mmCIF file of C-alpha atoms and ligand atoms in Angstrom:
data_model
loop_
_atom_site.group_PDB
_atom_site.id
_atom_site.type_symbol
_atom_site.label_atom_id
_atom_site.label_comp_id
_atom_site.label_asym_id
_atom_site.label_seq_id
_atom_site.Cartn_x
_atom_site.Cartn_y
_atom_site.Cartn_z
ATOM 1 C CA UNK A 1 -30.028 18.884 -116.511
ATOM 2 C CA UNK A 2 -32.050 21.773 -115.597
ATOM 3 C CA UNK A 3 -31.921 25.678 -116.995
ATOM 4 C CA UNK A 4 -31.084 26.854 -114.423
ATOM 5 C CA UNK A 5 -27.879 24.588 -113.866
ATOM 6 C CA UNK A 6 -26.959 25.779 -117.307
ATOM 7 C CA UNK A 7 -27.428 29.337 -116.535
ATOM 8 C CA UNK A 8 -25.550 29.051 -113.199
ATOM 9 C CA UNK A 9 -22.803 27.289 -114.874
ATOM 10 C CA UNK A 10 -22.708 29.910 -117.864
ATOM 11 C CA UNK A 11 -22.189 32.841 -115.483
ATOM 12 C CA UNK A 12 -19.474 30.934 -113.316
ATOM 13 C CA UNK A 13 -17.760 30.584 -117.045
ATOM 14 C CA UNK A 14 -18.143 33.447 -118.098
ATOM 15 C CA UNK A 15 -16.896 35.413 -114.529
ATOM 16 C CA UNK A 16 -13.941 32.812 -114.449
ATOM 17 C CA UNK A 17 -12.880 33.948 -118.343
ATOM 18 C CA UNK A 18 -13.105 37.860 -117.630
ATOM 19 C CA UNK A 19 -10.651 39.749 -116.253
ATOM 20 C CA UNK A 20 -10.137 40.741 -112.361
ATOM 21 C CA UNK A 21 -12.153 44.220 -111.896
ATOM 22 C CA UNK A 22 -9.929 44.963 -109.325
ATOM 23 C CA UNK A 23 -6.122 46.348 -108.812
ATOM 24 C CA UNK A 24 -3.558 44.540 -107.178
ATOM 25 C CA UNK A 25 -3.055 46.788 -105.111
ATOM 26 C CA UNK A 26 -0.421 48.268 -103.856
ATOM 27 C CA UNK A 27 1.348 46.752 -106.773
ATOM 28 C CA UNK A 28 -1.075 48.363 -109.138
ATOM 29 C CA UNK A 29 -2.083 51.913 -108.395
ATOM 30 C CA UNK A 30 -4.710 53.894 -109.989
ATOM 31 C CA UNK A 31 -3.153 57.020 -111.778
ATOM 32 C CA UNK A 32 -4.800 60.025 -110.089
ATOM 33 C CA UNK A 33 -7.567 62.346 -111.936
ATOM 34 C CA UNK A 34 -5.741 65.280 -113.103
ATOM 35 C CA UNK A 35 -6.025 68.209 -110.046
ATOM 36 C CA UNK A 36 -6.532 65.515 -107.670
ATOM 37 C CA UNK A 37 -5.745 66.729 -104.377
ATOM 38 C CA UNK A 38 -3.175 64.532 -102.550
ATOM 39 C CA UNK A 39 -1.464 66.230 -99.583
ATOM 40 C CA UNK A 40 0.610 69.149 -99.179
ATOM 41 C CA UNK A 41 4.043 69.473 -99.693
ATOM 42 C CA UNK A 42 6.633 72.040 -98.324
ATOM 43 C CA UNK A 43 10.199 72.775 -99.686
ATOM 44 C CA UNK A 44 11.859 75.544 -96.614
ATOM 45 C CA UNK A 45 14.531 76.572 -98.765
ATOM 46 C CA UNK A 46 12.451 79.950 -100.105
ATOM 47 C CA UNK A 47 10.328 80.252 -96.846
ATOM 48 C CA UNK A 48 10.784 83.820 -95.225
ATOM 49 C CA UNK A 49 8.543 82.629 -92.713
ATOM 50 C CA UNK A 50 6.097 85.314 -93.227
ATOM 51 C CA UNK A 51 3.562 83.229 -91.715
ATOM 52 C CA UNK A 52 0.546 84.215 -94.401
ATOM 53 C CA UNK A 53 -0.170 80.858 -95.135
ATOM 54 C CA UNK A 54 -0.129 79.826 -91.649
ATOM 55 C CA UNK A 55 -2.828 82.654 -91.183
ATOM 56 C CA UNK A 56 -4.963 81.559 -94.136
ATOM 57 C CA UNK A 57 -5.443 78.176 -93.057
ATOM 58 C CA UNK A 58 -8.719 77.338 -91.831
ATOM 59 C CA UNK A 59 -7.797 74.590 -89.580
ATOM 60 C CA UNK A 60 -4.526 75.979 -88.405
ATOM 61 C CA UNK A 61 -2.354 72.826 -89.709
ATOM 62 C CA UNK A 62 0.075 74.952 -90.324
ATOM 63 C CA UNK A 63 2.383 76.936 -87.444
ATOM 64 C CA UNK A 64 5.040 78.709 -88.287
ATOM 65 C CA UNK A 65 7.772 80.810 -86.712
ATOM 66 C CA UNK A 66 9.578 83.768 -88.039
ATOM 67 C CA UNK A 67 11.844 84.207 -84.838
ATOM 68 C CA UNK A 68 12.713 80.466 -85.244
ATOM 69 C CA UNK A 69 12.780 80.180 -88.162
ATOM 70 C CA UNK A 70 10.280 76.945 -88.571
ATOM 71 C CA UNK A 71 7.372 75.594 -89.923
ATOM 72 C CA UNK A 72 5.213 72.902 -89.410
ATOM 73 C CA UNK A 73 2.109 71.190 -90.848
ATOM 74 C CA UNK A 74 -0.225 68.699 -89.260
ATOM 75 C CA UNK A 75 -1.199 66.386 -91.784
ATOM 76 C CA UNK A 76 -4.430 64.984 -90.101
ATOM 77 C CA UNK A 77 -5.898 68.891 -89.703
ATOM 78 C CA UNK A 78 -5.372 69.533 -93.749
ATOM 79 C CA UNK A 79 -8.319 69.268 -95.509
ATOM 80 C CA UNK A 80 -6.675 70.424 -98.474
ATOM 81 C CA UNK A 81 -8.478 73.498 -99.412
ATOM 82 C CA UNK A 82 -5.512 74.764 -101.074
ATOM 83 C CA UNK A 83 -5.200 78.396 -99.662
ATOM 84 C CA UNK A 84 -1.878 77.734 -98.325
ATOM 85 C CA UNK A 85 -1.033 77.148 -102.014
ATOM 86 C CA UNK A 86 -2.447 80.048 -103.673
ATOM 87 C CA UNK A 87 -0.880 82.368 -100.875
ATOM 88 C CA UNK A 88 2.493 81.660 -100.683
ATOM 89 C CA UNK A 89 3.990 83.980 -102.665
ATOM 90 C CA UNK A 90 7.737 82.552 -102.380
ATOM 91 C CA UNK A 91 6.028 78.952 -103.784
ATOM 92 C CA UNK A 92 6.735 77.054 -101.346
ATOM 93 C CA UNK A 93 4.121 75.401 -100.715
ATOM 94 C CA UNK A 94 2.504 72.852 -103.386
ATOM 95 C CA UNK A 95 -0.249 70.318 -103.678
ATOM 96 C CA UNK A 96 0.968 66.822 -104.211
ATOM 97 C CA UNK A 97 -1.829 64.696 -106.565
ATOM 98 C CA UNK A 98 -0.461 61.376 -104.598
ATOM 99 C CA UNK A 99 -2.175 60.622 -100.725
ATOM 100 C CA UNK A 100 -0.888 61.207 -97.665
ATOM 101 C CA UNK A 101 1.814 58.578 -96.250
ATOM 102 C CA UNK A 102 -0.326 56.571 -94.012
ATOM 103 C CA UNK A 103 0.396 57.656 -90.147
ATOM 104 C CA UNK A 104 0.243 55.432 -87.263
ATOM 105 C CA UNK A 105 -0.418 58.207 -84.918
ATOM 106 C CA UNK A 106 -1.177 61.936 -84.842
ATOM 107 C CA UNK A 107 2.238 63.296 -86.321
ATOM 108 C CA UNK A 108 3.488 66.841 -86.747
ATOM 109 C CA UNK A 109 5.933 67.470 -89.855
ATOM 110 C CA UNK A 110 8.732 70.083 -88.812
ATOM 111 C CA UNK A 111 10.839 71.754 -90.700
ATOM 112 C CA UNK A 112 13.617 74.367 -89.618
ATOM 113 C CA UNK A 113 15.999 76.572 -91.569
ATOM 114 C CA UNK A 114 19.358 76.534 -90.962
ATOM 115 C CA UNK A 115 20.936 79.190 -92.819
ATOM 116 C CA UNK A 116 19.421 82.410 -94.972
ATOM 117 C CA UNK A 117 20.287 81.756 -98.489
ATOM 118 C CA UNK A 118 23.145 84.663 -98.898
ATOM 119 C CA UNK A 119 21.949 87.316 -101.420
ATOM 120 C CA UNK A 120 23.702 87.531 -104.505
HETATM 121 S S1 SF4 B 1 5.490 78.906 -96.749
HETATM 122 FE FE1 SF4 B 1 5.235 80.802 -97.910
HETATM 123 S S2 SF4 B 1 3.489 81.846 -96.959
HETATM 124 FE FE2 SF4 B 1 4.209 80.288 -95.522
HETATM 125 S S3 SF4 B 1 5.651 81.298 -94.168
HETATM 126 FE FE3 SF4 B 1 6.859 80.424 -95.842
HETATM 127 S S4 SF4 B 1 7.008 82.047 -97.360
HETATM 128 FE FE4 SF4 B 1 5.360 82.634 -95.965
HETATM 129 S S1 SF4 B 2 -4.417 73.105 -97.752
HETATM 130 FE FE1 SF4 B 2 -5.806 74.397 -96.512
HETATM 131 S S2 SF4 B 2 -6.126 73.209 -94.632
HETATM 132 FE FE2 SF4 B 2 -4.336 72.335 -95.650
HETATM 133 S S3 SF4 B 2 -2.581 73.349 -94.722
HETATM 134 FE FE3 SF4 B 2 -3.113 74.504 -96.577
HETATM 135 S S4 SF4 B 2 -4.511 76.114 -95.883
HETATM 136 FE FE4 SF4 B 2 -4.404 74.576 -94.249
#
């Protein structure tokens, strides 16, 4: 029996005994770094439509429509810089530390207010 038999067959051993260094994933998810920047997620209910943070995005991702009353964001133009976040003043608008839903094609996320919130 040669060394190098021995060392082969140590190192299969040893590999087979140790446990898997990867995830099962999707069953297994990493938990994400703390401030890790996901994708961007939008709640309409305090939106005046004031369209700032559709101004202070770089890529224009986001459109939105005081007359109408919408707002939209395209997902695949975001590359999460975050001043949509910081400029919002109603808070709308938040960073999620979880990715982006996969998409399947270039997809535009609408969102429309019905009614004004009737002042107290
Ligand atoms: S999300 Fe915020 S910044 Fe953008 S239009 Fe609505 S209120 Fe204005
Ligand atoms: S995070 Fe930046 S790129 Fe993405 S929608 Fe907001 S302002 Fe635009």
């Amino acid at each position: 029996m040669s060394w190098s038999w021995l060392s082969v067959s140590s190192l299969v051993t040893r590999s087979a005994l140790k446990p898997p260094v990867t995830r099962l994933y999707p069953i297994e998810r990493r938990t994400p770094y703390a401030k890790t920047r996901g994708h961007i997620l939008f709640v309409v209910d305090n939106c005046n439509f004031c369209t700032i943070c559709a101004h202070k995005c770089p890529t224009r991702a986001i459109v939105a429509n005081k007359k109408e009353k919408t707002w939209a964001i395209d997902h695949s133009l975001c590359i999460l810089c975050g001043n949509c976040v910081e400029d919002c003043r109603e808070g709308c608008i938040t960073l999620s530390d979880q990715p982006c839903p996969p998409m399947r094609a270039k997809e535009v996320l609408q969102f429309r207010k019905e009614h004004d919130t009737p002042s107290a």
